[in-house]
C-alpha positions as a Python dict, from the first residue, in 0.01 Angstrom:
ca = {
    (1, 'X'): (0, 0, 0),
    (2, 'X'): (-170, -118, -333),
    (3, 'X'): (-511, -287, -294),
    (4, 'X'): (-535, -579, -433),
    (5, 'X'): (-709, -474, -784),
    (6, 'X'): (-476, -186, -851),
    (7, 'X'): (-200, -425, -806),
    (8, 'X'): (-395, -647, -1070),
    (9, 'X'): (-455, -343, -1305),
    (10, 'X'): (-72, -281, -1304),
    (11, 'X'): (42, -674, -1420),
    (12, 'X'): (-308, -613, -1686),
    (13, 'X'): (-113, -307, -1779),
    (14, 'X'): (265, -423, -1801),
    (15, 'X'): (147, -699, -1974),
    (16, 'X'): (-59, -516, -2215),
    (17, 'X'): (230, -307, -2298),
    (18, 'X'): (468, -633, -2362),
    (19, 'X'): (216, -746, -2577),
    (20, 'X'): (174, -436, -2790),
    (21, 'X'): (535, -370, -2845),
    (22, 'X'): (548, -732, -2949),
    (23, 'X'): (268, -651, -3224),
    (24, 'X'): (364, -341, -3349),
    (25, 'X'): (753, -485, -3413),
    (26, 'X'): (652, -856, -3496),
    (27, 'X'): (327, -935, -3566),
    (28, 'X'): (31, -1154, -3389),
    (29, 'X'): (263, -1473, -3452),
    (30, 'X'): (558, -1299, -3220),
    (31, 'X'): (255, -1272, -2922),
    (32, 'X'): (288, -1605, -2706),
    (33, 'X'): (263, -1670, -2355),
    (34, 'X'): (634, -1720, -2316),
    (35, 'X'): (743, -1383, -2488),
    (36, 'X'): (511, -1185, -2373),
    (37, 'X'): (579, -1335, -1997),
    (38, 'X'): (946, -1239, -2079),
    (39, 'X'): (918, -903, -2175),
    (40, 'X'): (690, -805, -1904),
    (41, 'X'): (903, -1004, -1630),
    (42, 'X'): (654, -1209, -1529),
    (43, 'X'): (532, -1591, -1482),
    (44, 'X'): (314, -1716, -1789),
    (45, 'X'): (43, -1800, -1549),
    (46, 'X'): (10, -1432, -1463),
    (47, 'X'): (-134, -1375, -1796),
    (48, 'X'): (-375, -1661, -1766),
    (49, 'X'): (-523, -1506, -1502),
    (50, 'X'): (-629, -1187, -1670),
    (51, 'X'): (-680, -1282, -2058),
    (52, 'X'): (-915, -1592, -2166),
    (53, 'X'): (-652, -1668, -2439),
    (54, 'X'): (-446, -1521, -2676),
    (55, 'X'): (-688, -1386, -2921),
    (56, 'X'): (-841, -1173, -2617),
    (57, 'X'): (-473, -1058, -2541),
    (58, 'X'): (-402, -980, -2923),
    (59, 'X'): (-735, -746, -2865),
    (60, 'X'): (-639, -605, -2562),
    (61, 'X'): (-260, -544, -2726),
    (62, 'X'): (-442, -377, -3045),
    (63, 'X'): (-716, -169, -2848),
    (64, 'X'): (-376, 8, -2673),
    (65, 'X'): (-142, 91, -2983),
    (66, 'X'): (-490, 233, -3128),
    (67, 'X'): (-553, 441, -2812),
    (68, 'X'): (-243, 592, -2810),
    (69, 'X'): (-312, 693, -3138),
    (70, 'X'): (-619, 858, -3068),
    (71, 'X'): (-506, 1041, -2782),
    (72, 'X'): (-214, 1202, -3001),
    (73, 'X'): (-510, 1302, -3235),
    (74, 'X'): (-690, 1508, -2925),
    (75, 'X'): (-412, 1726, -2839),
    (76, 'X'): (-404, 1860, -3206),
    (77, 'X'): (-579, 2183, -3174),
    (78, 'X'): (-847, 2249, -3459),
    (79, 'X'): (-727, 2536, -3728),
    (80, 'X'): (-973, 2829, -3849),
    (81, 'X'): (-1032, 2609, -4150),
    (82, 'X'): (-1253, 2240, -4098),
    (83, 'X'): (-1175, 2161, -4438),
    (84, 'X'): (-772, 2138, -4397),
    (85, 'X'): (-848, 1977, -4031),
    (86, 'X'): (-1027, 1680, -4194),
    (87, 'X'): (-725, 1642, -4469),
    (88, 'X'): (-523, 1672, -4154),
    (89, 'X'): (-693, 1368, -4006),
    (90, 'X'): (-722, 1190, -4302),
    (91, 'X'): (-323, 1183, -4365),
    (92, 'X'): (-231, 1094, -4009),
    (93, 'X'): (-513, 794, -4011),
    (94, 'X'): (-400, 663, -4344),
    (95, 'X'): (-29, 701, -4209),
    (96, 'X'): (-112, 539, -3836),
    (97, 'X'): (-232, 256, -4079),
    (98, 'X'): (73, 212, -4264),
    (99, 'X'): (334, 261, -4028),
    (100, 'X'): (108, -19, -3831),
    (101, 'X'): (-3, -302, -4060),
    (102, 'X'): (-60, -603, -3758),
    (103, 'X'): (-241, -367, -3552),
    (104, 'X'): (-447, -203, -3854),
    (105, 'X'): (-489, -557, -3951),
    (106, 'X'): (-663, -727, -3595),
    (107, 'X'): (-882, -371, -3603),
    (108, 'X'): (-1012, -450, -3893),
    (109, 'X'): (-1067, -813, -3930),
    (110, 'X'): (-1437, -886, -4004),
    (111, 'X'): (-1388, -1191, -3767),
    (112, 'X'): (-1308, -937, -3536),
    (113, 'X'): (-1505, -658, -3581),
    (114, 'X'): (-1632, -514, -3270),
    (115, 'X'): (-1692, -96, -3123),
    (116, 'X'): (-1397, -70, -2946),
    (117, 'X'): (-1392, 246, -2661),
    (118, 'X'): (-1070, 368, -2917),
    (119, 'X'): (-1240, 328, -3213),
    (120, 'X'): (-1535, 521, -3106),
    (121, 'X'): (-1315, 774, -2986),
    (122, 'X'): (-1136, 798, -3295),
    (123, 'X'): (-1527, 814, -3467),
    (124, 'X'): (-1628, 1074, -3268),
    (125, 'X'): (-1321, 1260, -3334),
    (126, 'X'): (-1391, 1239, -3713),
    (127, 'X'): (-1780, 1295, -3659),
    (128, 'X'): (-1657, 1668, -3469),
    (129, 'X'): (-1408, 1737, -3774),
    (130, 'X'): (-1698, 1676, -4006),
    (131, 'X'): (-1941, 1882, -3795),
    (132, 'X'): (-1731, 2173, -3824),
    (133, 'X'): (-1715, 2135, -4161),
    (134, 'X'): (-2131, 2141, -4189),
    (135, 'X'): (-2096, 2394, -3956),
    (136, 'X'): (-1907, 2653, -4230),
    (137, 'X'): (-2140, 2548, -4498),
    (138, 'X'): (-1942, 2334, -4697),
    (139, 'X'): (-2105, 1955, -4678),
    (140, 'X'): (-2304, 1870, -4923),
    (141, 'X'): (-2427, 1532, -4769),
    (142, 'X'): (-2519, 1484, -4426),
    (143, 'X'): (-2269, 1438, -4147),
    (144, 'X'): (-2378, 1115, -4130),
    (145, 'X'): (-2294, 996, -4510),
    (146, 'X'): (-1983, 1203, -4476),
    (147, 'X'): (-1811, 1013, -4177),
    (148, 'X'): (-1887, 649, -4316),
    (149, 'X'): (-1783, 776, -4646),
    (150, 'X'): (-1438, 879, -4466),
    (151, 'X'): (-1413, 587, -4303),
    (152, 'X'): (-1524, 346, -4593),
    (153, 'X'): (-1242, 469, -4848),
    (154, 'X'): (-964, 539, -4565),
    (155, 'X'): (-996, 171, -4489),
    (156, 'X'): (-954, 77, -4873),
    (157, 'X'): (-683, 281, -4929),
    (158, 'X'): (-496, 144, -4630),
    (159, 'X'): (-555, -203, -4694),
    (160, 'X'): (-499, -188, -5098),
    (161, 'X'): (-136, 14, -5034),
    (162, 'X'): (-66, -225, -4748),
    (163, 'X'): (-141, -536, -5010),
    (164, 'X'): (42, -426, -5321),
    (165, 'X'): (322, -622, -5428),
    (166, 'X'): (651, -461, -5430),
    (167, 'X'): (762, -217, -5669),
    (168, 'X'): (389, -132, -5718),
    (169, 'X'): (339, 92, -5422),
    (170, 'X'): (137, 413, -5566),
    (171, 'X'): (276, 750, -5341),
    (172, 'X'): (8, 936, -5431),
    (173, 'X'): (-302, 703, -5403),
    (174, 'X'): (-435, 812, -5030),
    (175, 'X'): (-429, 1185, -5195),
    (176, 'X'): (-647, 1094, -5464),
    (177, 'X'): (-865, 892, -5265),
    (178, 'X'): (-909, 1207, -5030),
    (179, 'X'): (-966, 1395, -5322),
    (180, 'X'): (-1259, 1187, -5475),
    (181, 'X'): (-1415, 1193, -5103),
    (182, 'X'): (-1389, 1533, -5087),
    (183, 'X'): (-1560, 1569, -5467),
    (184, 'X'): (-1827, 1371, -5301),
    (185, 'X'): (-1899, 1561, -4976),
    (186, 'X'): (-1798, 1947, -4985),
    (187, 'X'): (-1890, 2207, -5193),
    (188, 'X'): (-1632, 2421, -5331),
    (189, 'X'): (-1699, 2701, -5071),
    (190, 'X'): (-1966, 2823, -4866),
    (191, 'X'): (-2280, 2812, -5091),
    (192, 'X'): (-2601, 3039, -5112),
    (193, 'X'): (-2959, 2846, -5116),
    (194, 'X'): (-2982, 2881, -5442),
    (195, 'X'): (-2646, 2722, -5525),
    (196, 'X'): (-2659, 2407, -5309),
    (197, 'X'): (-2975, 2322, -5080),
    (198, 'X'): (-2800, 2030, -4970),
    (199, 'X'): (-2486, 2253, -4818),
    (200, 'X'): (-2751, 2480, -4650),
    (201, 'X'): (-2967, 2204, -4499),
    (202, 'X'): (-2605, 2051, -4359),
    (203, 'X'): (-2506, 2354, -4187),
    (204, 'X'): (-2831, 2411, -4046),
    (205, 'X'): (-2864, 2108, -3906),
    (206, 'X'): (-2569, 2184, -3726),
    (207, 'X'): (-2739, 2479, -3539),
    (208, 'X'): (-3058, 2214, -3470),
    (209, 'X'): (-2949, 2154, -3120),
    (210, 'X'): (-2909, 2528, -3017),
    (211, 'X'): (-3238, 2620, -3163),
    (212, 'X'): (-3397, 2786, -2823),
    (213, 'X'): (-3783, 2666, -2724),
    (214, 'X'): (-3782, 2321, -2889),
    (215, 'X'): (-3826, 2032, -2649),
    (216, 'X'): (-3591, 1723, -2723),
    (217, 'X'): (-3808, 1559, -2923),
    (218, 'X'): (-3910, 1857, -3137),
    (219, 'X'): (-3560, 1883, -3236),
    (220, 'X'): (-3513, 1554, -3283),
    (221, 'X'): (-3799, 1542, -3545),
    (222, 'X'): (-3705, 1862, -3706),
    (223, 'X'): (-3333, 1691, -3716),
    (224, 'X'): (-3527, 1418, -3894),
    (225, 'X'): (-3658, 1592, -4164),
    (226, 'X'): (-3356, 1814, -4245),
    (227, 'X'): (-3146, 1469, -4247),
    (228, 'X'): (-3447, 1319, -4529),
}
């Protein structure tokens, strides 16, 4: 028989679900007590039980359409070339965003804002693209710079398409966003020193933590100085 918390965990879940389906179709407005007690096929004071209020359900709701996301993202297996793998990501983030405006919209809201466990999956996902990328010599910025410039104009171009006014939509905007990131971060192929110090410092940082005979901190201060 179910214990007593998994029994809880599967009414959190249920109505988790009722909630997110409500989002992704609707909108926050659509997510009330009474619908979301409806589609789950439960009482309304089963929800009061597990969620402060509704903003903390319209979280909760959020935090799952964006996991499921991110999951998808792990089971794509990375190609022999980083470069085409981070265009990859960038076209299925930019189209998760558009095909889901509410949910894009609660993950972002500054009033929001918070490090959800998705969202620093979906980071970390990115960070491992871009490593790979350092990793064949073609960054020309640290990994660091290269991820929050990723994430800084993938969020713009989401939100500006998303708030266009009709008839304005531009089809090829996200591509030439990508584009001027990618004029920003890589080098047009893997560079010698005396092309592009900057590529050559990115890639070896890369190799930092393999390095054999360096304590942790050692590496940690020689990842310092490679990263000034």
């Amino acid at each position: 028989m179910a214990t007593n918390t998994q029994r809880r965990d599967l009414t959190r879940d249920r109505i988790v679900k009722a909630a997110a389906g409500l989002l992704r179709e609707q909108g926050p407005a659509a997510v009330t007590t009474r619908r979301v007690a409806e589609e789950a096929g439960l009482q309304p004071p089963a929800l009061y039980r597990l969620f402060q209020d509704k903003d903390d359900l319209l979280n909760a709701a959020a935090e799952h359409v964006f996991a499921e996301h991110v999951a998808g993202k792990r089971t794509v297996a990375p190609s022999d070339d980083p470069v085409a793998d981070l265009r990859a990501g960038w076209d299925t983030q930019i189209g998760f965003g558009l095909a889901h405006p509410y949910v894009y919209g609660l993950l972002l809201d500054p009033v929001r804002a918070r490090d959800t466990p998705a969202q620093a999956r979906g980071v970390r996902i990115l960070a491992e693209r871009v490593h790979r990328v350092a990793a064949a010599g073609r960054l020309r910025v640290s990994e660091e710079r290269a991820v929050n410039l990723i994430r800084a104009a993938g969020t713009g171009t989401v939100h500006t398409l998303l708030t266009l006014p009709p008839g304005q939509s531009d089809p090829h905007l996200a591509d030439a966003a990508f584009d001027a990131v990618a004029r920003a971060i890589l080098t047009d192929g893997p560079t010698a020193p005396a092309r592009d110090a900057s590529a050559v410092v990115a890639a070896f940082r890369t190799l930092v933590p393999e390095l054999p005979r360096l304590s942790a901190a050692e590496a940690a201060l020689l990842d310092e100085w490679l990263r000034r």
